[in-house]
Amino acid sequence: MTPIDMAIQAGIWALEILAIAAPVALSVAYITYFERRIIGWVQVRQGCNRVGPAGLLQPLADGLKLFLKETIIPARANKLLFVGAPLMSLVPALIAFAVVPFGETSLFGIWDTPHVMAISNLNMGLLYVMAISSLSIYGVLMAGWASNSKYPIIGSIRSTCQMISYEIAMGFGLVTVMMLAGSLNLSDIVHAQAGGILHWYMIPLFPMLIVYFISGCAEVGRTPFDLTETEELVSGYHTEYSGMWFATFSLAEYGAMILISLMTSILFLGGWYAPIPALDIIPGTVWLLGKSAFLIFVFIWFRATFPRYRYDQMMRLGWKIFLPWTLGWIFVVGLFIYTPGLDSIIDFWLAWR
Amino acid sequence: MLETAFFYMFGGMSVLSGMGVVLARNTMHSVMFLIFCFFNASGLFFLLDAEFLGIILILIYVGAVMVLFMFVIMMLEVNAAKLREGFLQYLPLGGMIAVVLMIEFIAASSSGVFAESAMGAVTHMGQEVNNTKEIGQILYTRYLLGFEIAAIILLVALIGAVVLTIRERKDAKYQNMSAQVKVRREDRVRKVSM
């Protein structure tokens, strides 16, 4: 490889990364707008409608405000980790997008075989996403500790316990997907669900879909599980953060929310395939983003609907309900795969036999 | 060439961060250095085409084990002056261990096992070789017995931990969820005629 080739390759990689990071940042800004409008609509009020037509410029105004605000670092804080913590929570949220396949394209017939639209079509995509999303704990934990303040540390410890507990249920839920698809590659998992809505994994794995989505909700710390930022803790681990550093935390939170929605659509809702094969003339990316947009709407809907969980109720849900449920479903799926007679039922979804 | 550069980067970074773990004054900084060290080690696994091991290293060690470590360390009260008290007393023993380890490393590296000629010049495997599948295949066929024994040991440890920490306390308070849910208006509200 000559240096010129290498430079071209590096440029392509940089463009690929930019093509995912920039839309993620932009959609985070507009999800905050839609969240306020939707909650306003649910609660029979207007939501933000002053800045720009129908309030559409509100996210930009908010961004500008946060950017211009002074960043305050508490005197007794550990400066290095205090500044590093928001980055430590943002980086995992963004690099997890590297393996997400956004669809398949042959570039209007230029390529003979359709290529998967992902920065890296990694063989272990699913494990990679699990590993990377478990790293976001550190940002939260560091933020709480480095602030050197009571409420942030209580918030961050709560948050960490919550994330660890729900990660286990999430991981076991994904095992059933691996059992059916026989692969850890995200695009292979989507290919295994080709052929209409009956082939989607939400049919045989419906309880796992519920467990995965609710655990995702807890993992991100969205409303029924937002004990980490309750009023009694003065907004938890980001009490001491202001301005851009605070915005970085919310960017990470909403980025993780987008990731959970994308992963749920890829793993359980058929990824880029249409519910009816005839509708596949609409590009797959539109389907995938549409499904994810619906799931993001469900997140917001949750926020407008449910009251907050009590801490012991939340722990009970994670350990005493979701964990046995997922373990039981692994057992059931395994039983169906290897019992003669029953295997004819599951063969409809099984990709590897 | 690029691979060699990456190898030296990961290797050097892991050695430096390993030194950081020992030398950092702040225990929290030590933990962060250790995490960084794990990342570099997993980078080395990636260079060896062992993606599965690399990812699992991050998933288990960084994602789970180090979080628990950090929990414990956050709660510790570290007094730097007290730690340095017995420094001279422990120096001979520590120095001896270091010297022995050093000699062992040198002996191992000059024994010929790691000589250039002994290393198989293996070319990289293609993308179609699935790491996970290969490891699973060999783990569940050839090494099944060892794998199952390890699983049983882990299960015993798990149950042991539960048994050791569970304490029967008469005054322990707990919530009965189903009773809470079943509560009706009549159970709590009473009409009083004034």
Coordinates of C-alpha atoms in Angstrom, one line a residue:
Chain A
M1 CA 0.0 0.0 0.0
T2 CA 1.5 3.3 -1.0
P3 CA 1.2 6.3 1.3
I4 CA -1.4 7.9 -1.2
D5 CA -3.6 4.8 -0.9
M6 CA -3.3 5.0 2.9
A7 CA -4.2 8.7 2.9
I8 CA -7.2 8.0 0.7
Q9 CA -8.3 5.2 3.0
A10 CA -7.9 7.4 6.1
G11 CA -10.0 10.1 4.3
I12 CA -12.8 7.6 3.6
W13 CA -12.8 6.5 7.2
A14 CA -13.0 10.0 8.4
L15 CA -15.9 10.7 6.1
E16 CA -17.7 7.5 7.3
I17 CA -17.3 8.5 10.9
L18 CA -18.5 12.1 10.1
A19 CA -21.5 10.7 8.2
I20 CA -22.7 9.0 11.4
A21 CA -21.5 11.3 14.2
A22 CA -23.0 14.5 12.6
P23 CA -26.5 13.1 12.1
V24 CA -26.4 11.6 15.6
A25 CA -25.6 14.9 17.1
L26 CA -28.2 16.7 15.0
S27 CA -30.9 14.1 15.8
V28 CA -30.1 14.4 19.5
A29 CA -30.8 18.1 19.3
Y30 CA -34.1 17.5 17.5
I31 CA -35.1 14.7 19.8
T32 CA -35.1 17.1 22.7
Y33 CA -37.4 19.4 20.6
F34 CA -39.8 16.5 19.8
E35 CA -39.7 15.3 23.4
R36 CA -40.9 18.7 24.6
R37 CA -43.5 19.0 21.9
I38 CA -44.8 15.4 22.5
I39 CA -44.9 15.8 26.2
G40 CA -46.7 19.1 25.7
W41 CA -49.2 17.4 23.5
V42 CA -49.8 14.6 26.0
Q43 CA -50.3 17.1 28.8
V44 CA -52.6 19.3 26.7
R45 CA -50.3 22.3 26.5
Q46 CA -48.2 23.8 23.7
G47 CA -44.5 22.9 24.3
C48 CA -41.8 25.2 22.9
N49 CA -43.2 27.2 20.0
R50 CA -41.6 30.6 20.2
V51 CA -38.2 30.4 18.5
G52 CA -38.6 30.0 14.8
P53 CA -41.6 28.5 13.0
A54 CA -43.3 26.1 15.4
G55 CA -40.3 26.4 17.7
L56 CA -38.1 24.5 15.3
L57 CA -35.0 26.6 16.1
Q58 CA -35.4 26.0 19.8
P59 CA -32.7 23.3 19.9
L60 CA -30.2 25.6 18.3
A61 CA -31.0 28.4 20.7
D62 CA -30.6 25.9 23.6
G63 CA -27.3 24.8 22.2
L64 CA -26.1 28.4 21.9
K65 CA -27.2 29.1 25.5
L66 CA -25.3 26.1 26.8
F67 CA -22.3 27.0 24.8
L68 CA -22.1 30.5 26.1
K69 CA -22.7 29.6 29.7
E70 CA -19.7 29.6 32.1
T71 CA -18.3 26.3 33.0
I72 CA -17.9 26.1 36.8
I73 CA -15.5 23.7 38.3
P74 CA -16.0 23.3 42.1
A75 CA -12.9 24.2 44.1
R76 CA -12.5 20.9 45.9
A77 CA -13.2 18.8 42.8
N78 CA -10.7 16.5 41.2
K79 CA -10.2 18.7 38.1
L80 CA -8.8 16.0 35.7
L81 CA -11.5 13.5 36.3
F82 CA -14.2 16.2 36.6
V83 CA -13.4 17.4 33.1
G84 CA -12.8 13.9 31.8
A85 CA -16.0 12.3 33.1
P86 CA -18.4 13.9 30.4
L87 CA -16.1 12.7 27.7
M88 CA -15.9 9.3 29.2
S89 CA -19.7 9.0 29.0
L90 CA -19.9 10.6 25.5
V91 CA -17.2 8.5 23.8
P92 CA -18.8 5.0 24.4
A93 CA -22.2 6.4 23.3
L94 CA -20.7 7.5 20.0
I95 CA -18.3 4.7 19.1
A96 CA -21.0 2.0 19.6
F97 CA -22.5 3.3 16.4
A98 CA -19.5 2.0 14.5
V99 CA -21.0 -1.5 14.0
V100 CA -24.7 -0.5 13.5
P101 CA -25.7 -1.5 10.0
F102 CA -28.0 1.2 8.6
G103 CA -29.1 -0.8 5.6
E104 CA -27.9 -2.4 2.5
T105 CA -27.2 -0.7 -0.7
S106 CA -25.9 -1.5 -4.2
L107 CA -25.5 2.2 -4.9
F108 CA -28.2 2.3 -7.6
G109 CA -26.8 -0.9 -9.3
I110 CA -23.2 0.2 -9.5
W111 CA -22.0 -2.6 -7.2
D112 CA -23.0 -6.2 -8.2
T113 CA -23.6 -7.4 -4.6
P114 CA -25.3 -5.2 -2.0
H115 CA -23.0 -3.8 0.6
V116 CA -23.9 -3.4 4.3
M117 CA -23.9 0.3 5.3
A118 CA -21.8 0.2 8.5
I119 CA -18.4 1.6 9.4
S120 CA -17.3 -1.8 10.4
N121 CA -19.2 -5.0 9.6
L122 CA -17.6 -6.7 12.6
N123 CA -18.1 -10.4 13.1
M124 CA -18.8 -9.8 16.8
G125 CA -21.0 -6.8 16.4
L126 CA -23.4 -7.8 19.1
L127 CA -20.7 -8.4 21.7
Y128 CA -19.0 -5.1 20.7
V129 CA -22.2 -3.2 21.3
M130 CA -22.6 -4.9 24.7
A131 CA -19.0 -4.3 25.7
I132 CA -19.0 -0.6 24.6
S133 CA -22.3 0.3 26.2
S134 CA -21.2 -1.1 29.5
L135 CA -18.4 1.4 29.5
S136 CA -20.7 4.4 29.9
I137 CA -20.8 3.5 33.6
Y138 CA -17.4 5.1 34.1
G139 CA -18.5 8.5 33.0
V140 CA -21.3 8.5 35.5
L141 CA -19.2 7.1 38.4
M142 CA -16.3 9.5 37.7
A143 CA -18.6 12.5 37.5
G144 CA -20.1 11.6 40.9
W145 CA -16.8 11.0 42.6
A146 CA -14.9 13.8 41.1
S147 CA -17.5 16.4 42.0
N148 CA -16.6 15.8 45.7
S149 CA -20.2 16.5 46.7
K150 CA -22.8 14.4 48.5
Y151 CA -25.7 14.3 46.0
P152 CA -23.7 13.5 42.9
I153 CA -22.0 10.6 44.6
I154 CA -25.4 9.1 45.8
G155 CA -26.7 9.7 42.3
S156 CA -23.8 8.0 40.6
I157 CA -23.8 5.0 42.9
R158 CA -27.5 4.5 42.3
S159 CA -27.0 4.8 38.6
T160 CA -24.1 2.3 38.6
C161 CA -26.1 -0.3 40.5
Q162 CA -29.0 0.2 38.1
M163 CA -26.8 -0.1 35.0
I164 CA -25.1 -3.3 36.3
S165 CA -28.3 -4.9 37.2
Y166 CA -30.1 -4.3 34.0
E167 CA -27.1 -5.1 31.8
I168 CA -27.3 -8.7 32.9
A169 CA -31.0 -9.1 31.9
M170 CA -30.1 -7.3 28.6
G171 CA -27.2 -9.7 27.9
F172 CA -29.3 -12.8 28.6
G173 CA -32.1 -11.4 26.4
L174 CA -29.6 -11.1 23.6
V175 CA -28.4 -14.7 24.0
T176 CA -31.8 -15.9 22.7
V177 CA -31.3 -13.8 19.6
M178 CA -27.9 -15.4 19.1
M179 CA -29.4 -18.8 19.5
L180 CA -31.9 -18.2 16.7
A181 CA -29.6 -16.3 14.3
G182 CA -26.5 -18.4 15.0
S183 CA -24.3 -15.3 14.5
L184 CA -23.0 -12.3 16.4
N185 CA -22.8 -10.2 13.2
L186 CA -25.6 -7.6 13.2
S187 CA -26.1 -7.7 9.5
D188 CA -26.4 -11.5 9.6
I189 CA -29.0 -11.2 12.4
V190 CA -31.0 -8.9 10.1
H191 CA -30.6 -11.2 7.1
A192 CA -32.0 -14.1 9.3
Q193 CA -35.2 -12.1 9.7
A194 CA -35.8 -11.5 6.0
G195 CA -39.2 -12.3 4.5
G196 CA -41.9 -10.3 6.2
I197 CA -43.2 -9.6 9.7
L198 CA -43.7 -13.3 10.6
H199 CA -40.0 -13.9 10.3
W200 CA -39.1 -11.1 12.7
Y201 CA -37.7 -12.2 16.1
M202 CA -40.4 -10.3 17.9
I203 CA -42.7 -13.2 17.2
P204 CA -40.8 -16.1 18.9
L205 CA -38.9 -13.8 21.3
F206 CA -41.7 -11.4 22.3
P207 CA -40.9 -11.5 26.1
M208 CA -37.3 -10.8 25.3
L209 CA -38.2 -7.7 23.2
I210 CA -40.1 -6.4 26.2
V211 CA -37.2 -7.2 28.6
Y212 CA -34.6 -5.7 26.2
F213 CA -36.5 -2.5 25.7
I214 CA -37.4 -1.9 29.3
S215 CA -33.8 -2.8 30.4
G216 CA -32.6 -0.3 27.7
C217 CA -34.8 2.3 29.3
A218 CA -33.2 1.6 32.7
E219 CA -29.7 1.5 31.2
V220 CA -30.1 4.9 29.7
G221 CA -31.8 6.2 32.9
R222 CA -35.1 7.3 31.2
T223 CA -38.1 8.2 33.1
P224 CA -39.6 5.3 34.9
F225 CA -36.1 4.5 36.0
D226 CA -34.6 8.0 36.4
L227 CA -33.8 7.7 40.1
T228 CA -30.3 8.9 39.3
E229 CA -31.5 12.4 38.6
T230 CA -34.5 12.8 40.9
E231 CA -35.4 16.0 42.6
E232 CA -34.4 14.7 46.0
L233 CA -30.8 14.3 44.6
V234 CA -30.8 17.7 42.9
S235 CA -30.4 16.0 39.5
G236 CA -27.9 13.4 40.7
Y237 CA -24.5 13.0 39.2
H238 CA -24.6 16.2 37.1
T239 CA -25.4 18.6 39.9
E240 CA -22.1 20.3 39.7
Y241 CA -21.9 20.5 35.9
S242 CA -22.9 23.5 33.9
G243 CA -22.7 24.8 30.4
M244 CA -21.1 22.6 27.7
W245 CA -20.1 19.8 30.1
F246 CA -23.7 19.3 31.1
A247 CA -24.7 19.3 27.4
T248 CA -22.1 16.6 26.8
F249 CA -23.9 14.4 29.4
S250 CA -27.2 14.9 27.8
L251 CA -25.7 14.2 24.3
A252 CA -24.4 10.9 25.7
E253 CA -27.8 10.1 27.2
Y254 CA -29.8 10.8 24.1
G255 CA -27.1 9.1 21.9
A256 CA -27.5 5.9 24.0
M257 CA -31.3 6.2 23.6
I258 CA -30.9 6.3 19.8
L259 CA -28.6 3.3 20.0
I260 CA -31.0 1.3 22.1
S261 CA -33.8 2.1 19.6
L262 CA -31.6 1.1 16.6
M263 CA -30.5 -2.1 18.3
T264 CA -34.1 -3.1 19.2
S265 CA -35.2 -2.6 15.7
I266 CA -32.2 -4.5 14.3
L267 CA -32.5 -7.4 16.7
F268 CA -36.2 -7.9 17.1
L269 CA -38.1 -5.8 14.5
G270 CA -36.4 -7.0 11.3
G271 CA -33.9 -4.3 10.9
W272 CA -34.1 -2.8 7.4
Y273 CA -36.8 -5.2 6.1
A274 CA -40.3 -4.1 5.4
P275 CA -43.2 -5.9 7.2
I276 CA -44.5 -7.1 3.9
P277 CA -41.8 -8.1 1.3
A278 CA -43.7 -6.2 -1.4
L279 CA -42.9 -3.0 0.4
D280 CA -39.2 -3.5 0.1
I281 CA -39.1 -1.0 -2.8
I282 CA -38.9 1.7 -0.1
P283 CA -35.2 1.8 0.8
G284 CA -34.3 -0.3 3.9
T285 CA -32.7 2.7 5.7
V286 CA -36.0 4.4 5.7
W287 CA -37.6 1.4 7.4
L288 CA -34.8 1.0 9.9
L289 CA -34.9 4.7 10.9
G290 CA -38.7 4.7 10.9
K291 CA -38.8 1.8 13.4
S292 CA -36.2 3.5 15.5
A293 CA -38.1 6.7 15.4
F294 CA -41.2 4.9 16.6
L295 CA -39.2 3.4 19.5
I296 CA -37.8 6.8 20.4
F297 CA -41.4 8.0 20.5
V298 CA -42.2 5.1 22.8
F299 CA -39.4 6.3 25.1
I300 CA -40.9 9.8 25.2
W301 CA -44.4 8.3 25.7
F302 CA -43.1 6.4 28.7
R303 CA -41.7 9.6 30.1
A304 CA -45.1 11.4 29.8
T305 CA -47.0 8.4 31.2
F306 CA -45.3 6.6 34.0
P307 CA -44.5 7.7 37.5
R308 CA -41.0 7.0 38.8
Y309 CA -40.1 3.6 40.2
R310 CA -39.1 3.3 43.9
Y311 CA -35.5 2.1 44.2
D312 CA -36.4 -1.4 45.7
Q313 CA -39.1 -1.9 43.1
M314 CA -36.6 -1.2 40.4
M315 CA -34.0 -3.6 41.8
R316 CA -36.8 -6.2 42.2
L317 CA -37.8 -5.8 38.6
G318 CA -34.3 -6.3 37.3
W319 CA -33.2 -9.2 39.5
K320 CA -36.3 -11.1 40.5
I321 CA -38.5 -10.7 37.3
F322 CA -36.3 -10.0 34.3
L323 CA -33.4 -12.3 35.1
P324 CA -35.5 -15.5 35.7
W325 CA -37.6 -14.6 32.8
T326 CA -34.7 -14.3 30.4
L327 CA -33.0 -17.5 31.8
G328 CA -36.3 -19.3 31.4
W329 CA -36.7 -18.2 27.8
I330 CA -33.1 -19.3 27.0
F331 CA -34.1 -22.7 28.3
V332 CA -37.4 -22.7 26.3
V333 CA -35.7 -21.8 23.1
G334 CA -33.0 -24.4 23.6
L335 CA -35.6 -27.0 24.3
F336 CA -37.5 -26.1 21.1
I337 CA -34.3 -26.3 19.1
Y338 CA -33.1 -29.7 20.2
T339 CA -36.3 -31.7 20.9
P340 CA -37.5 -33.8 18.0
G341 CA -41.0 -32.8 17.0
L342 CA -40.8 -29.3 18.6
D343 CA -37.9 -28.3 16.3
S344 CA -40.2 -28.1 13.3
I345 CA -41.9 -25.2 15.0
I346 CA -38.8 -23.2 15.6
D347 CA -37.2 -24.1 12.3
F348 CA -39.3 -21.3 10.7
W349 CA -37.1 -18.7 12.5
L350 CA -33.8 -20.7 12.8
A351 CA -31.2 -19.4 10.4
W352 CA -28.5 -21.9 10.9
R353 CA -30.0 -25.4 10.6
Chain B
M1 CA 4.6 -1.9 8.9
L2 CA 1.4 -0.4 10.2
E3 CA 0.8 -3.5 12.3
T4 CA 4.3 -3.2 13.9
A5 CA 3.6 0.5 14.6
F6 CA 0.3 -0.5 16.3
F7 CA 1.9 -3.3 18.2
Y8 CA 4.5 -0.9 19.7
M9 CA 1.8 1.6 20.4
F10 CA -0.4 -0.8 22.3
G11 CA 2.5 -2.6 24.0
G12 CA 4.2 0.7 25.1
M13 CA 0.9 2.2 26.3
S14 CA 0.1 -0.9 28.3
V15 CA 3.5 -0.9 30.0
L16 CA 3.3 2.8 30.7
S17 CA -0.2 2.6 32.1
G18 CA 0.8 -0.4 34.1
M19 CA 3.5 1.8 35.7
G20 CA 0.9 4.4 36.2
V21 CA -1.2 2.0 38.2
V22 CA 1.7 1.6 40.7
L23 CA 3.0 5.1 40.7
A24 CA -0.2 7.2 40.8
R25 CA -0.7 8.9 44.1
N26 CA -4.5 9.0 43.8
T27 CA -6.1 5.5 43.9
M28 CA -8.8 6.6 41.5
H29 CA -6.2 7.5 39.0
S30 CA -4.6 4.1 39.4
V31 CA -8.0 2.5 38.6
M32 CA -8.3 4.6 35.4
F33 CA -4.7 3.6 34.4
L34 CA -5.6 -0.1 34.9
I35 CA -8.7 0.3 32.7
F36 CA -6.5 2.0 30.1
C37 CA -4.1 -0.9 30.4
F38 CA -6.9 -3.4 29.7
F39 CA -7.9 -1.5 26.6
N40 CA -4.4 -1.7 25.3
A41 CA -4.2 -5.5 26.0
S42 CA -7.4 -6.0 24.1
G43 CA -5.9 -4.0 21.3
L44 CA -3.0 -6.5 21.2
F45 CA -5.6 -9.4 21.0
F46 CA -7.2 -7.6 18.0
L47 CA -3.8 -7.5 16.3
L48 CA -3.5 -11.3 16.8
D49 CA -6.9 -11.8 15.1
A50 CA -8.4 -12.8 18.4
E51 CA -11.4 -10.4 18.3
F52 CA -13.4 -12.6 20.6
L53 CA -10.9 -12.5 23.4
G54 CA -10.3 -8.8 22.9
I55 CA -14.0 -8.0 23.2
I56 CA -14.5 -10.4 26.1
L57 CA -11.6 -8.7 28.0
I58 CA -13.3 -5.4 27.7
L59 CA -16.8 -6.8 28.5
I60 CA -15.8 -8.8 31.6
Y61 CA -12.8 -6.9 33.0
V62 CA -13.6 -3.3 32.1
G63 CA -17.4 -3.5 32.1
A64 CA -17.9 -5.6 35.2
V65 CA -14.9 -6.4 37.4
M66 CA -13.3 -2.9 37.4
V67 CA -16.7 -1.3 38.2
L68 CA -16.8 -3.4 41.4
F69 CA -13.2 -2.6 42.1
M70 CA -14.0 1.1 41.8
F71 CA -16.9 0.8 44.1
V72 CA -14.7 -0.6 46.8
I73 CA -11.9 1.9 46.2
M74 CA -14.3 4.9 46.2
M75 CA -15.3 3.9 49.7
L76 CA -11.7 3.5 51.0
E77 CA -10.0 6.2 53.0
V78 CA -6.4 6.3 51.7
N79 CA -3.9 8.0 53.9
A80 CA -0.8 8.5 51.8
A81 CA 1.5 9.3 54.8
K82 CA 0.4 6.1 56.5
L83 CA 1.1 4.1 53.4
R84 CA 4.6 5.4 53.2
E85 CA 5.4 4.5 56.8
G86 CA 6.7 1.0 56.3
F87 CA 8.4 1.7 53.0
L88 CA 12.0 0.9 54.2
Q89 CA 10.8 -2.2 56.1
Y90 CA 9.2 -3.7 53.0
L91 CA 11.8 -2.6 50.5
P92 CA 14.1 -5.7 50.8
L93 CA 11.3 -8.2 50.3
G94 CA 9.7 -6.2 47.4
G95 CA 13.1 -5.7 45.8
M96 CA 13.9 -9.4 46.0
I97 CA 10.6 -10.3 44.3
A98 CA 11.4 -7.8 41.6
V99 CA 14.9 -9.1 41.0
V100 CA 13.6 -12.7 40.9
L101 CA 10.9 -11.8 38.4
M102 CA 13.4 -9.9 36.3
I103 CA 15.8 -12.9 36.2
E104 CA 12.9 -15.1 35.2
F105 CA 11.8 -12.8 32.4
I106 CA 15.3 -12.6 31.0
A107 CA 15.8 -16.3 31.2
A108 CA 12.5 -16.9 29.5
S109 CA 13.2 -14.5 26.7
S110 CA 16.7 -15.9 26.0
S111 CA 15.6 -19.5 26.3
G112 CA 14.8 -19.7 22.6
V113 CA 11.1 -20.2 22.9
F114 CA 10.5 -16.6 21.8
A115 CA 13.4 -16.6 19.2
E116 CA 12.6 -15.2 15.8
S117 CA 13.0 -18.6 14.1
A118 CA 10.7 -20.3 16.6
M119 CA 7.8 -18.0 15.9
G120 CA 5.5 -19.2 13.2
A121 CA 5.2 -16.6 10.5
V122 CA 1.4 -16.9 10.3
T123 CA -0.5 -14.7 7.8
H124 CA -3.7 -13.1 8.9
M125 CA -6.9 -15.1 8.6
G126 CA -9.6 -13.8 6.3
Q127 CA -12.8 -12.2 7.4
E128 CA -14.7 -15.4 6.8
V129 CA -12.9 -17.2 9.7
N130 CA -15.2 -16.7 12.6
N131 CA -13.3 -16.5 15.9
T132 CA -16.3 -17.1 18.1
K133 CA -17.3 -20.2 16.2
E134 CA -13.8 -21.7 16.4
I135 CA -13.4 -21.1 20.1
G136 CA -16.9 -22.4 20.8
Q137 CA -16.3 -25.5 18.7
I138 CA -13.1 -26.5 20.5
L139 CA -14.4 -25.5 24.0
Y140 CA -17.5 -27.6 23.7
T141 CA -15.8 -30.7 22.1
R142 CA -12.2 -31.2 23.1
Y143 CA -12.1 -29.2 26.3
L144 CA -15.7 -29.9 27.4
L145 CA -14.7 -31.6 30.7
G146 CA -12.4 -28.7 31.8
F147 CA -15.0 -26.2 30.7
E148 CA -17.8 -27.9 32.8
I149 CA -15.5 -28.2 35.8
A150 CA -14.7 -24.5 35.6
A151 CA -18.5 -23.8 35.4
I152 CA -19.2 -25.9 38.5
I153 CA -16.4 -24.2 40.4
L154 CA -17.9 -20.8 39.5
L155 CA -21.4 -21.9 40.5
V156 CA -20.1 -23.1 43.9
A157 CA -18.3 -19.8 44.4
L158 CA -21.6 -18.0 43.5
I159 CA -23.7 -20.0 45.9
G160 CA -21.0 -19.7 48.5
A161 CA -21.0 -15.9 48.2
V162 CA -24.8 -15.8 48.6
V163 CA -24.7 -18.1 51.6
L164 CA -22.0 -16.1 53.3
T165 CA -23.7 -12.8 52.9
I166 CA -27.3 -13.8 53.6
R167 CA -28.1 -13.1 57.2
E168 CA -31.3 -13.9 59.0
R169 CA -32.4 -10.8 60.9
K170 CA -35.6 -10.6 62.7
D171 CA -35.8 -6.8 62.6
A172 CA -35.0 -6.6 58.9
K173 CA -37.6 -4.6 57.0
Y174 CA -38.9 -5.6 53.6
Q175 CA -41.7 -4.8 51.3
N176 CA -44.2 -7.3 50.2
M177 CA -45.0 -6.2 46.6
S178 CA -48.0 -8.2 46.0
A179 CA -49.6 -7.1 49.3
Q180 CA -48.9 -3.5 48.3
V181 CA -50.5 -3.9 44.9
K182 CA -53.5 -5.7 46.3
V183 CA -54.4 -2.8 48.7
R184 CA -57.8 -1.3 48.0
R185 CA -59.3 2.0 49.0
E186 CA -61.4 0.3 51.8
D187 CA -58.3 -1.0 53.5
R188 CA -56.8 2.5 54.1
V189 CA -59.6 5.0 54.1
R190 CA -62.2 5.1 56.8
K191 CA -65.2 7.3 56.9
V192 CA -65.7 9.1 60.2
S193 CA -68.9 10.9 61.0
M194 CA -68.1 14.2 62.6

